[in-house]
């Protein structure tokens, strides 16, 4: 999971209001460039994340390829009698760094994630080490750090990576997300840790024989970890690897 993408096409006269009532970010912004957003369960847990782009006749929804079938099924479930169509666009996603082509759009999560372009022909794999960039900036990925029916998007840093809008209208899961926003402090969440050694993604982290969290993507002696912040610190372990965290 992670790099393979599927681009859905959301059409119909009611497409804007339909998406506005479901996703975590402001759909209006998709007229000016890519919008990063997610769809949640009514309990506020992550189901899928994606990019939205408005075209003259539809919205393009750029999602993880393995999540796309379940996402399309979920969208169809919510459609009811709305004038909305959901289909495969047949487009491919190209990613790159440096000066973007004229028809490309900057990744809204972080400037170091480069640009994205939608094309009707397959493109070769990019040689950029995207995992290294994600780890450096603590940017979670679908199916790796972001786990359907488990992850809370504020613990995953969605406010920091421009994936949620607290001023838009209601959407599914908004009430739980808003409550978490107004807590004094999150007790759990993703953070960049130092790692000596390499272990499988999802390895448990412990400290003083107490569960602290899990270690996910690793690159260059760093890793993205999900931590209980009150237990995290130096001298943690994940399998045979040594892990440390400084708030």
PDB file of N, CA, C and O in Angstrom, residues 2-3 5 34-37 49-51 62 93-101 104-118 126-142 144-146 156-158 160-163 217 219 224:
ATOM      1  N   UNK A   2       0.299   2.362  -0.450  1.00  0.00           N
ATOM      2  CA  UNK A   2       1.016   3.615  -0.328  1.00  0.00           C
ATOM      3  C   UNK A   2       1.240   4.299  -1.649  1.00  0.00           C
ATOM      4  O   UNK A   2       0.727   5.379  -1.882  1.00  0.00           O
ATOM      5  N   UNK A   3       2.050   3.697  -2.566  1.00  0.00           N
ATOM      6  CA  UNK A   3       2.423   4.418  -3.771  1.00  0.00           C
ATOM      7  C   UNK A   3       1.434   4.220  -4.913  1.00  0.00           C
ATOM      8  O   UNK A   3       1.240   5.120  -5.721  1.00  0.00           O
ATOM      9  N   UNK A   5      -1.895   4.294  -6.908  1.00  0.00           N
ATOM     10  CA  UNK A   5      -3.036   5.174  -6.739  1.00  0.00           C
ATOM     11  C   UNK A   5      -4.154   4.839  -7.717  1.00  0.00           C
ATOM     12  O   UNK A   5      -3.933   4.252  -8.779  1.00  0.00           O
ATOM     13  N   UNK A  34      -4.906  21.203  -5.365  1.00  0.00           N
ATOM     14  CA  UNK A  34      -5.216  19.990  -4.621  1.00  0.00           C
ATOM     15  C   UNK A  34      -5.618  20.295  -3.184  1.00  0.00           C
ATOM     16  O   UNK A  34      -5.013  21.137  -2.521  1.00  0.00           O
ATOM     17  N   UNK A  35      -6.628  19.586  -2.725  1.00  0.00           N
ATOM     18  CA  UNK A  35      -7.056  19.620  -1.331  1.00  0.00           C
ATOM     19  C   UNK A  35      -6.849  18.227  -0.758  1.00  0.00           C
ATOM     20  O   UNK A  35      -7.271  17.229  -1.355  1.00  0.00           O
ATOM     21  N   UNK A  36      -6.184  18.146   0.384  1.00  0.00           N
ATOM     22  CA  UNK A  36      -5.979  16.871   1.070  1.00  0.00           C
ATOM     23  C   UNK A  36      -7.071  16.707   2.119  1.00  0.00           C
ATOM     24  O   UNK A  36      -7.371  17.640   2.873  1.00  0.00           O
ATOM     25  N   UNK A  37      -7.706  15.542   2.159  1.00  0.00           N
ATOM     26  CA  UNK A  37      -8.833  15.330   3.065  1.00  0.00           C
ATOM     27  C   UNK A  37      -8.969  13.852   3.390  1.00  0.00           C
ATOM     28  O   UNK A  37      -8.249  13.008   2.855  1.00  0.00           O
ATOM     29  N   UNK A  49      -7.890   8.423   3.110  1.00  0.00           N
ATOM     30  CA  UNK A  49      -7.467   9.791   2.816  1.00  0.00           C
ATOM     31  C   UNK A  49      -7.229   9.912   1.323  1.00  0.00           C
ATOM     32  O   UNK A  49      -7.011   8.910   0.626  1.00  0.00           O
ATOM     33  N   UNK A  50      -7.250  11.133   0.813  1.00  0.00           N
ATOM     34  CA  UNK A  50      -7.193  11.328  -0.636  1.00  0.00           C
ATOM     35  C   UNK A  50      -6.961  12.801  -0.942  1.00  0.00           C
ATOM     36  O   UNK A  50      -7.021  13.671  -0.060  1.00  0.00           O
ATOM     37  N   UNK A  51      -6.691  13.065  -2.225  1.00  0.00           N
ATOM     38  CA  UNK A  51      -6.603  14.431  -2.735  1.00  0.00           C
ATOM     39  C   UNK A  51      -7.828  14.690  -3.597  1.00  0.00           C
ATOM     40  O   UNK A  51      -8.270  13.808  -4.334  1.00  0.00           O
ATOM     41  N   UNK A  62      -8.103  11.344  -5.804  1.00  0.00           N
ATOM     42  CA  UNK A  62      -6.840  10.601  -5.929  1.00  0.00           C
ATOM     43  C   UNK A  62      -6.600   9.845  -4.619  1.00  0.00           C
ATOM     44  O   UNK A  62      -6.239  10.441  -3.609  1.00  0.00           O
ATOM     45  N   UNK A  93      -1.469   8.765 -11.882  1.00  0.00           N
ATOM     46  CA  UNK A  93      -0.837   9.803 -11.072  1.00  0.00           C
ATOM     47  C   UNK A  93       0.665   9.790 -11.318  1.00  0.00           C
ATOM     48  O   UNK A  93       1.311   8.749 -11.207  1.00  0.00           O
ATOM     49  N   UNK A  94       1.199  10.949 -11.638  1.00  0.00           N
ATOM     50  CA  UNK A  94       2.649  11.132 -11.743  1.00  0.00           C
ATOM     51  C   UNK A  94       3.091  12.053 -10.612  1.00  0.00           C
ATOM     52  O   UNK A  94       2.450  13.068 -10.345  1.00  0.00           O
ATOM     53  N   UNK A  95       4.186  11.684  -9.950  1.00  0.00           N
ATOM     54  CA  UNK A  95       4.728  12.514  -8.876  1.00  0.00           C
ATOM     55  C   UNK A  95       6.149  12.918  -9.216  1.00  0.00           C
ATOM     56  O   UNK A  95       6.867  12.195  -9.899  1.00  0.00           O
ATOM     57  N   UNK A  96       6.570  14.073  -8.732  1.00  0.00           N
ATOM     58  CA  UNK A  96       7.932  14.505  -8.997  1.00  0.00           C
ATOM     59  C   UNK A  96       8.362  15.624  -8.078  1.00  0.00           C
ATOM     60  O   UNK A  96       7.562  16.207  -7.341  1.00  0.00           O
ATOM     61  N   UNK A  97       9.649  15.930  -8.135  1.00  0.00           N
ATOM     62  CA  UNK A  97      10.246  17.022  -7.373  1.00  0.00           C
ATOM     63  C   UNK A  97      10.720  18.089  -8.349  1.00  0.00           C
ATOM     64  O   UNK A  97      10.745  17.886  -9.553  1.00  0.00           O
ATOM     65  N   UNK A  98      11.125  19.215  -7.820  1.00  0.00           N
ATOM     66  CA  UNK A  98      11.653  20.279  -8.663  1.00  0.00           C
ATOM     67  C   UNK A  98      10.555  21.081  -9.334  1.00  0.00           C
ATOM     68  O   UNK A  98       9.396  21.085  -8.900  1.00  0.00           O
ATOM     69  N   UNK A  99      10.908  21.762 -10.406  1.00  0.00           N
ATOM     70  CA  UNK A  99       9.952  22.608 -11.121  1.00  0.00           C
ATOM     71  C   UNK A  99       8.821  21.760 -11.691  1.00  0.00           C
ATOM     72  O   UNK A  99       9.062  20.841 -12.471  1.00  0.00           O
ATOM     73  N   UNK A 100       7.584  22.050 -11.334  1.00  0.00           N
ATOM     74  CA  UNK A 100       6.468  21.223 -11.801  1.00  0.00           C
ATOM     75  C   UNK A 100       6.078  21.546 -13.238  1.00  0.00           C
ATOM     76  O   UNK A 100       6.236  22.682 -13.692  1.00  0.00           O
ATOM     77  N   UNK A 101       5.559  20.562 -13.977  1.00  0.00           N
ATOM     78  CA  UNK A 101       4.966  20.858 -15.285  1.00  0.00           C
ATOM     79  C   UNK A 101       3.787  21.817 -15.125  1.00  0.00           C
ATOM     80  O   UNK A 101       3.224  21.962 -14.035  1.00  0.00           O
ATOM     81  N   UNK A 104       0.622  20.415 -13.498  1.00  0.00           N
ATOM     82  CA  UNK A 104       0.801  19.707 -12.225  1.00  0.00           C
ATOM     83  C   UNK A 104       0.324  20.583 -11.071  1.00  0.00           C
ATOM     84  O   UNK A 104       0.130  21.794 -11.214  1.00  0.00           O
ATOM     85  N   UNK A 105       0.155  19.954  -9.912  1.00  0.00           N
ATOM     86  CA  UNK A 105      -0.342  20.640  -8.724  1.00  0.00           C
ATOM     87  C   UNK A 105       0.536  20.273  -7.535  1.00  0.00           C
ATOM     88  O   UNK A 105       0.907  19.104  -7.363  1.00  0.00           O
ATOM     89  N   UNK A 106       0.841  21.244  -6.707  1.00  0.00           N
ATOM     90  CA  UNK A 106       1.707  21.001  -5.557  1.00  0.00           C
ATOM     91  C   UNK A 106       0.974  20.170  -4.497  1.00  0.00           C
ATOM     92  O   UNK A 106      -0.218  20.349  -4.265  1.00  0.00           O
ATOM     93  N   UNK A 107       1.705  19.260  -3.880  1.00  0.00           N
ATOM     94  CA  UNK A 107       1.157  18.455  -2.785  1.00  0.00           C
ATOM     95  C   UNK A 107       0.883  19.384  -1.610  1.00  0.00           C
ATOM     96  O   UNK A 107       1.792  20.059  -1.120  1.00  0.00           O
ATOM     97  N   UNK A 108      -0.368  19.458  -1.140  1.00  0.00           N
ATOM     98  CA  UNK A 108      -0.708  20.420  -0.081  1.00  0.00           C
ATOM     99  C   UNK A 108      -0.235  20.028   1.309  1.00  0.00           C
ATOM    100  O   UNK A 108      -0.312  20.837   2.241  1.00  0.00           O
ATOM    101  N   UNK A 109       0.245  18.796   1.487  1.00  0.00           N
ATOM    102  CA  UNK A 109       0.632  18.351   2.824  1.00  0.00           C
ATOM    103  C   UNK A 109       1.931  18.992   3.306  1.00  0.00           C
ATOM    104  O   UNK A 109       2.072  19.346   4.473  1.00  0.00           O
ATOM    105  N   UNK A 110       2.905  19.140   2.377  1.00  0.00           N
ATOM    106  CA  UNK A 110       4.195  19.738   2.737  1.00  0.00           C
ATOM    107  C   UNK A 110       4.937  20.108   1.460  1.00  0.00           C
ATOM    108  O   UNK A 110       4.904  19.339   0.488  1.00  0.00           O
ATOM    109  N   UNK A 111       5.623  21.265   1.421  1.00  0.00           N
ATOM    110  CA  UNK A 111       6.346  21.666   0.215  1.00  0.00           C
ATOM    111  C   UNK A 111       7.379  20.640  -0.259  1.00  0.00           C
ATOM    112  O   UNK A 111       7.630  20.530  -1.464  1.00  0.00           O
ATOM    113  N   UNK A 112       7.962  19.889   0.660  1.00  0.00           N
ATOM    114  CA  UNK A 112       8.999  18.919   0.274  1.00  0.00           C
ATOM    115  C   UNK A 112       8.424  17.682  -0.406  1.00  0.00           C
ATOM    116  O   UNK A 112       9.189  16.831  -0.880  1.00  0.00           O
ATOM    117  N   UNK A 113       7.101  17.550  -0.468  1.00  0.00           N
ATOM    118  CA  UNK A 113       6.494  16.403  -1.142  1.00  0.00           C
ATOM    119  C   UNK A 113       6.257  16.639  -2.627  1.00  0.00           C
ATOM    120  O   UNK A 113       5.662  15.800  -3.308  1.00  0.00           O
ATOM    121  N   UNK A 114       6.722  17.772  -3.152  1.00  0.00           N
ATOM    122  CA  UNK A 114       6.729  17.977  -4.592  1.00  0.00           C
ATOM    123  C   UNK A 114       5.355  18.168  -5.205  1.00  0.00           C
ATOM    124  O   UNK A 114       4.450  18.731  -4.590  1.00  0.00           O
ATOM    125  N   UNK A 115       5.208  17.663  -6.433  1.00  0.00           N
ATOM    126  CA  UNK A 115       3.981  17.898  -7.194  1.00  0.00           C
ATOM    127  C   UNK A 115       3.345  16.589  -7.648  1.00  0.00           C
ATOM    128  O   UNK A 115       3.977  15.533  -7.653  1.00  0.00           O
ATOM    129  N   UNK A 116       2.075  16.718  -8.029  1.00  0.00           N
ATOM    130  CA  UNK A 116       1.297  15.596  -8.552  1.00  0.00           C
ATOM    131  C   UNK A 116       0.671  16.028  -9.873  1.00  0.00           C
ATOM    132  O   UNK A 116       0.218  17.165 -10.012  1.00  0.00           O
ATOM    133  N   UNK A 117       0.610  15.098 -10.812  1.00  0.00           N
ATOM    134  CA  UNK A 117       0.053  15.393 -12.133  1.00  0.00           C
ATOM    135  C   UNK A 117      -0.821  14.229 -12.563  1.00  0.00           C
ATOM    136  O   UNK A 117      -0.515  13.067 -12.283  1.00  0.00           O
ATOM    137  N   UNK A 118      -1.932  14.526 -13.247  1.00  0.00           N
ATOM    138  CA  UNK A 118      -2.880  13.503 -13.665  1.00  0.00           C
ATOM    139  C   UNK A 118      -2.832  13.380 -15.190  1.00  0.00           C
ATOM    140  O   UNK A 118      -2.975  14.375 -15.907  1.00  0.00           O
ATOM    141  N   UNK A 126       8.763   6.942 -10.053  1.00  0.00           N
ATOM    142  CA  UNK A 126       9.661   8.028  -9.675  1.00  0.00           C
ATOM    143  C   UNK A 126      10.768   7.467  -8.777  1.00  0.00           C
ATOM    144  O   UNK A 126      10.524   6.565  -7.976  1.00  0.00           O
ATOM    145  N   UNK A 127      11.981   8.000  -8.896  1.00  0.00           N
ATOM    146  CA  UNK A 127      13.101   7.484  -8.108  1.00  0.00           C
ATOM    147  C   UNK A 127      13.275   8.210  -6.779  1.00  0.00           C
ATOM    148  O   UNK A 127      14.173   7.878  -6.003  1.00  0.00           O
ATOM    149  N   UNK A 128      12.432   9.188  -6.508  1.00  0.00           N
ATOM    150  CA  UNK A 128      12.513   9.917  -5.237  1.00  0.00           C
ATOM    151  C   UNK A 128      12.259   8.973  -4.063  1.00  0.00           C
ATOM    152  O   UNK A 128      11.386   8.112  -4.122  1.00  0.00           O
ATOM    153  N   UNK A 129      13.022   9.131  -3.001  1.00  0.00           N
ATOM    154  CA  UNK A 129      12.808   8.346  -1.783  1.00  0.00           C
ATOM    155  C   UNK A 129      11.706   9.044  -0.972  1.00  0.00           C
ATOM    156  O   UNK A 129      11.982   9.818  -0.057  1.00  0.00           O
ATOM    157  N   UNK A 130      10.454   8.748  -1.334  1.00  0.00           N
ATOM    158  CA  UNK A 130       9.337   9.404  -0.674  1.00  0.00           C
ATOM    159  C   UNK A 130       9.245   9.034   0.803  1.00  0.00           C
ATOM    160  O   UNK A 130       8.835   9.852   1.636  1.00  0.00           O
ATOM    161  N   UNK A 131       9.628   7.805   1.148  1.00  0.00           N
ATOM    162  CA  UNK A 131       9.583   7.406   2.554  1.00  0.00           C
ATOM    163  C   UNK A 131      10.518   8.268   3.400  1.00  0.00           C
ATOM    164  O   UNK A 131      10.176   8.647   4.523  1.00  0.00           O
ATOM    165  N   UNK A 132      11.697   8.588   2.879  1.00  0.00           N
ATOM    166  CA  UNK A 132      12.640   9.427   3.623  1.00  0.00           C
ATOM    167  C   UNK A 132      12.033  10.802   3.892  1.00  0.00           C
ATOM    168  O   UNK A 132      12.183  11.366   4.986  1.00  0.00           O
ATOM    169  N   UNK A 133      11.336  11.348   2.894  1.00  0.00           N
ATOM    170  CA  UNK A 133      10.698  12.662   3.058  1.00  0.00           C
ATOM    171  C   UNK A 133       9.555  12.569   4.060  1.00  0.00           C
ATOM    172  O   UNK A 133       9.392  13.441   4.933  1.00  0.00           O
ATOM    173  N   UNK A 134       8.765  11.499   3.970  1.00  0.00           N
ATOM    174  CA  UNK A 134       7.653  11.339   4.915  1.00  0.00           C
ATOM    175  C   UNK A 134       8.155  11.237   6.349  1.00  0.00           C
ATOM    176  O   UNK A 134       7.596  11.851   7.265  1.00  0.00           O
ATOM    177  N   UNK A 135       9.215  10.450   6.540  1.00  0.00           N
ATOM    178  CA  UNK A 135       9.751  10.282   7.892  1.00  0.00           C
ATOM    179  C   UNK A 135      10.289  11.611   8.420  1.00  0.00           C
ATOM    180  O   UNK A 135      10.036  11.985   9.576  1.00  0.00           O
ATOM    181  N   UNK A 136      11.017  12.342   7.591  1.00  0.00           N
ATOM    182  CA  UNK A 136      11.608  13.611   8.026  1.00  0.00           C
ATOM    183  C   UNK A 136      10.548  14.585   8.523  1.00  0.00           C
ATOM    184  O   UNK A 136      10.782  15.355   9.460  1.00  0.00           O
ATOM    185  N   UNK A 137       9.357  14.538   7.909  1.00  0.00           N
ATOM    186  CA  UNK A 137       8.311  15.498   8.250  1.00  0.00           C
ATOM    187  C   UNK A 137       7.115  14.863   8.959  1.00  0.00           C
ATOM    188  O   UNK A 137       6.082  15.516   9.126  1.00  0.00           O
ATOM    189  N   UNK A 138       7.239  13.605   9.348  1.00  0.00           N
ATOM    190  CA  UNK A 138       6.202  12.890  10.091  1.00  0.00           C
ATOM    191  C   UNK A 138       4.862  12.946   9.354  1.00  0.00           C
ATOM    192  O   UNK A 138       3.850  13.412   9.884  1.00  0.00           O
ATOM    193  N   UNK A 139       4.881  12.465   8.118  1.00  0.00           N
ATOM    194  CA  UNK A 139       3.688  12.465   7.281  1.00  0.00           C
ATOM    195  C   UNK A 139       3.211  11.026   7.109  1.00  0.00           C
ATOM    196  O   UNK A 139       3.881  10.216   6.463  1.00  0.00           O
ATOM    197  N   UNK A 140       2.082  10.657   7.683  1.00  0.00           N
ATOM    198  CA  UNK A 140       1.603   9.271   7.638  1.00  0.00           C
ATOM    199  C   UNK A 140       1.084   8.887   6.266  1.00  0.00           C
ATOM    200  O   UNK A 140       0.688   9.733   5.464  1.00  0.00           O
ATOM    201  N   UNK A 141       1.078   7.591   5.993  1.00  0.00           N
ATOM    202  CA  UNK A 141       0.666   7.053   4.693  1.00  0.00           C
ATOM    203  C   UNK A 141      -0.458   6.041   4.876  1.00  0.00           C
ATOM    204  O   UNK A 141      -0.490   5.289   5.859  1.00  0.00           O
ATOM    205  N   UNK A 142      -1.372   6.019   3.904  1.00  0.00           N
ATOM    206  CA  UNK A 142      -2.486   5.073   3.928  1.00  0.00           C
ATOM    207  C   UNK A 142      -1.982   3.638   4.002  1.00  0.00           C
ATOM    208  O   UNK A 142      -1.063   3.250   3.280  1.00  0.00           O
ATOM    209  N   UNK A 144      -0.235   2.176   6.104  1.00  0.00           N
ATOM    210  CA  UNK A 144       0.987   1.978   6.898  1.00  0.00           C
ATOM    211  C   UNK A 144       0.731   2.566   8.284  1.00  0.00           C
ATOM    212  O   UNK A 144       0.412   1.850   9.230  1.00  0.00           O
ATOM    213  N   UNK A 145       0.844   3.885   8.393  1.00  0.00           N
ATOM    214  CA  UNK A 145       0.507   4.531   9.661  1.00  0.00           C
ATOM    215  C   UNK A 145      -0.997   4.773   9.801  1.00  0.00           C
ATOM    216  O   UNK A 145      -1.526   4.722  10.915  1.00  0.00           O
ATOM    217  N   UNK A 146      -1.642   5.075   8.691  1.00  0.00           N
ATOM    218  CA  UNK A 146      -3.086   5.375   8.724  1.00  0.00           C
ATOM    219  C   UNK A 146      -3.880   4.084   8.555  1.00  0.00           C
ATOM    220  O   UNK A 146      -3.886   3.481   7.482  1.00  0.00           O
ATOM    221  N   UNK A 156      -2.951  11.720  14.068  1.00  0.00           N
ATOM    222  CA  UNK A 156      -2.111  11.498  12.897  1.00  0.00           C
ATOM    223  C   UNK A 156      -1.560  12.796  12.312  1.00  0.00           C
ATOM    224  O   UNK A 156      -0.867  12.766  11.293  1.00  0.00           O
ATOM    225  N   UNK A 157      -1.867  13.929  12.929  1.00  0.00           N
ATOM    226  CA  UNK A 157      -1.292  15.189  12.489  1.00  0.00           C
ATOM    227  C   UNK A 157      -1.992  15.860  11.328  1.00  0.00           C
ATOM    228  O   UNK A 157      -1.397  16.695  10.645  1.00  0.00           O
ATOM    229  N   UNK A 158      -3.257  15.534  11.085  1.00  0.00           N
ATOM    230  CA  UNK A 158      -3.947  16.091   9.916  1.00  0.00           C
ATOM    231  C   UNK A 158      -4.074  17.613   9.961  1.00  0.00           C
ATOM    232  O   UNK A 158      -4.131  18.255   8.911  1.00  0.00           O
ATOM    233  N   UNK A 160      -1.756  19.649  11.052  1.00  0.00           N
ATOM    234  CA  UNK A 160      -0.430  20.119  10.630  1.00  0.00           C
ATOM    235  C   UNK A 160      -0.197  19.931   9.139  1.00  0.00           C
ATOM    236  O   UNK A 160       0.490  20.735   8.505  1.00  0.00           O
ATOM    237  N   UNK A 161      -0.763  18.877   8.549  1.00  0.00           N
ATOM    238  CA  UNK A 161      -0.525  18.591   7.127  1.00  0.00           C
ATOM    239  C   UNK A 161      -1.714  19.011   6.257  1.00  0.00           C
ATOM    240  O   UNK A 161      -1.892  18.519   5.146  1.00  0.00           O
ATOM    241  N   UNK A 162      -2.508  19.934   6.774  1.00  0.00           N
ATOM    242  CA  UNK A 162      -3.556  20.595   5.989  1.00  0.00           C
ATOM    243  C   UNK A 162      -4.636  19.629   5.501  1.00  0.00           C
ATOM    244  O   UNK A 162      -5.123  19.749   4.373  1.00  0.00           O
ATOM    245  N   UNK A 163      -5.043  18.705   6.389  1.00  0.00           N
ATOM    246  CA  UNK A 163      -6.043  17.727   6.003  1.00  0.00           C
ATOM    247  C   UNK A 163      -7.400  17.896   6.663  1.00  0.00           C
ATOM    248  O   UNK A 163      -8.295  17.084   6.436  1.00  0.00           O
ATOM    249  N   UNK A 217       7.123   3.430   9.531  1.00  0.00           N
ATOM    250  CA  UNK A 217       8.123   3.650   8.483  1.00  0.00           C
ATOM    251  C   UNK A 217       9.442   4.133   9.075  1.00  0.00           C
ATOM    252  O   UNK A 217       9.465   5.016   9.932  1.00  0.00           O
ATOM    253  N   UNK A 219      13.620   5.294   8.087  1.00  0.00           N
ATOM    254  CA  UNK A 219      14.539   5.728   7.043  1.00  0.00           C
ATOM    255  C   UNK A 219      15.634   6.589   7.652  1.00  0.00           C
ATOM    256  O   UNK A 219      15.347   7.506   8.423  1.00  0.00           O
ATOM    257  N   UNK A 224       8.777   6.939  11.949  1.00  0.00           N
ATOM    258  CA  UNK A 224       7.489   7.472  12.398  1.00  0.00           C
ATOM    259  C   UNK A 224       6.920   6.490  13.412  1.00  0.00           C
ATOM    260  O   UNK A 224       6.757   5.304  13.117  1.00  0.00           O
TER     261      UNK A 224
END
